[in-house]
Amino acid sequence: MKKNTQNQEFNNILVDENSVASFIFTAYETGVLEVQFTINNPKGFHNSEEAKNDMNGLMEAALQASKDKLSTYIATEN
């Protein structure tokens, strides 16, 4: 059985040194991507352009990680 290796990354989105959201993603070698995005402080998150930009950057990084994994994946023959 071939194992499906993964990369996992956890990030806090900070505004004025306070965590307003967290972004966790796992990219598997098959290109499968799991993302969990949690807003801990809705008012702080939605009132901050920087926080929204950070979240967009993290999502782009997650999608790129998935794309990179898929580009190097070699399926096993059965």
mmCIF file of C-alpha atoms in Angstrom:
data_model
loop_
_atom_site.group_PDB
_atom_site.id
_atom_site.type_symbol
_atom_site.label_atom_id
_atom_site.label_comp_id
_atom_site.label_asym_id
_atom_site.label_seq_id
_atom_site.Cartn_x
_atom_site.Cartn_y
_atom_site.Cartn_z
ATOM 1 C CA MET A 1 0.000 0.000 0.000
ATOM 2 C CA LYS A 2 1.372 3.405 -0.984
ATOM 3 C CA LYS A 3 1.163 6.152 1.624
ATOM 4 C CA ASN A 4 -0.253 9.530 0.647
ATOM 5 C CA THR A 5 2.250 11.974 2.145
ATOM 6 C CA GLN A 6 1.140 15.448 3.105
ATOM 7 C CA ASN A 7 2.259 18.933 4.016
ATOM 8 C CA GLN A 8 0.348 20.754 6.721
ATOM 9 C CA GLU A 9 0.594 24.422 7.554
ATOM 10 C CA PHE A 10 -1.015 26.379 10.391
ATOM 11 C CA ASN A 11 -1.181 30.182 10.410
ATOM 12 C CA ASN A 12 -2.729 32.776 12.682
ATOM 13 C CA ILE A 13 -3.932 36.008 11.121
ATOM 14 C CA LEU A 14 -3.022 38.847 13.446
ATOM 15 C CA VAL A 15 -4.299 42.397 13.772
ATOM 16 C CA ASP A 16 -2.434 44.551 16.279
ATOM 17 C CA GLU A 17 -0.827 41.388 17.717
ATOM 18 C CA ASN A 18 -4.266 39.829 18.341
ATOM 19 C CA SER A 19 -5.291 36.651 16.559
ATOM 20 C CA VAL A 20 -8.455 37.374 14.575
ATOM 21 C CA ALA A 21 -8.474 34.190 12.481
ATOM 22 C CA SER A 22 -6.657 30.921 11.847
ATOM 23 C CA PHE A 23 -5.961 29.204 8.549
ATOM 24 C CA ILE A 24 -4.906 25.569 8.396
ATOM 25 C CA PHE A 25 -4.288 23.640 5.216
ATOM 26 C CA THR A 26 -3.150 20.159 4.351
ATOM 27 C CA ALA A 27 -1.922 19.387 0.832
ATOM 28 C CA TYR A 28 -1.583 15.714 -0.032
ATOM 29 C CA GLU A 29 0.774 14.312 -2.660
ATOM 30 C CA THR A 30 -2.227 13.504 -4.879
ATOM 31 C CA GLY A 31 -3.134 17.209 -5.026
ATOM 32 C CA VAL A 32 -6.039 16.854 -2.604
ATOM 33 C CA LEU A 33 -6.338 19.984 -0.477
ATOM 34 C CA GLU A 34 -8.090 20.388 2.886
ATOM 35 C CA VAL A 35 -8.559 23.890 4.277
ATOM 36 C CA GLN A 36 -9.943 25.038 7.611
ATOM 37 C CA PHE A 37 -10.520 28.766 8.050
ATOM 38 C CA THR A 38 -11.803 30.054 11.384
ATOM 39 C CA ILE A 39 -12.607 33.658 12.252
ATOM 40 C CA ASN A 40 -12.031 34.065 15.999
ATOM 41 C CA ASN A 41 -12.809 37.786 16.146
ATOM 42 C CA PRO A 42 -15.316 38.718 13.421
ATOM 43 C CA LYS A 43 -15.269 42.453 14.086
ATOM 44 C CA GLY A 44 -11.467 42.580 14.121
ATOM 45 C CA PHE A 45 -11.197 40.471 10.969
ATOM 46 C CA HIS A 46 -13.856 42.212 8.878
ATOM 47 C CA ASN A 47 -12.649 45.693 9.835
ATOM 48 C CA SER A 48 -9.096 44.967 8.687
ATOM 49 C CA GLU A 49 -8.048 45.027 5.039
ATOM 50 C CA GLU A 50 -4.687 43.587 6.121
ATOM 51 C CA ALA A 51 -6.370 40.530 7.656
ATOM 52 C CA LYS A 52 -8.412 39.931 4.506
ATOM 53 C CA ASN A 53 -5.287 40.305 2.365
ATOM 54 C CA ASP A 54 -3.417 37.852 4.612
ATOM 55 C CA MET A 55 -6.239 35.330 4.217
ATOM 56 C CA ASN A 56 -6.172 35.718 0.432
ATOM 57 C CA GLY A 57 -2.407 35.195 0.402
ATOM 58 C CA LEU A 58 -2.715 32.069 2.533
ATOM 59 C CA MET A 59 -5.404 30.664 0.227
ATOM 60 C CA GLU A 60 -3.182 31.296 -2.795
ATOM 61 C CA ALA A 61 -0.319 29.496 -1.024
ATOM 62 C CA ALA A 62 -2.567 26.530 -0.235
ATOM 63 C CA LEU A 63 -3.754 26.272 -3.832
ATOM 64 C CA GLN A 64 -0.165 26.472 -5.079
ATOM 65 C CA ALA A 65 0.899 23.727 -2.653
ATOM 66 C CA SER A 66 -1.879 21.508 -4.028
ATOM 67 C CA LYS A 67 -0.860 22.269 -7.599
ATOM 68 C CA ASP A 68 2.818 21.560 -6.825
ATOM 69 C CA LYS A 69 1.980 18.236 -5.166
ATOM 70 C CA LEU A 70 -0.190 17.167 -8.083
ATOM 71 C CA SER A 71 2.487 18.092 -10.644
ATOM 72 C CA THR A 72 4.945 15.629 -9.093
ATOM 73 C CA TYR A 73 2.462 12.856 -8.268
ATOM 74 C CA ILE A 74 2.932 9.547 -10.027
ATOM 75 C CA ALA A 75 0.005 7.168 -9.741
ATOM 76 C CA THR A 76 0.804 3.536 -9.006
ATOM 77 C CA GLU A 77 -0.235 0.961 -11.542
ATOM 78 C CA ASN A 78 -2.541 -1.780 -10.275
#
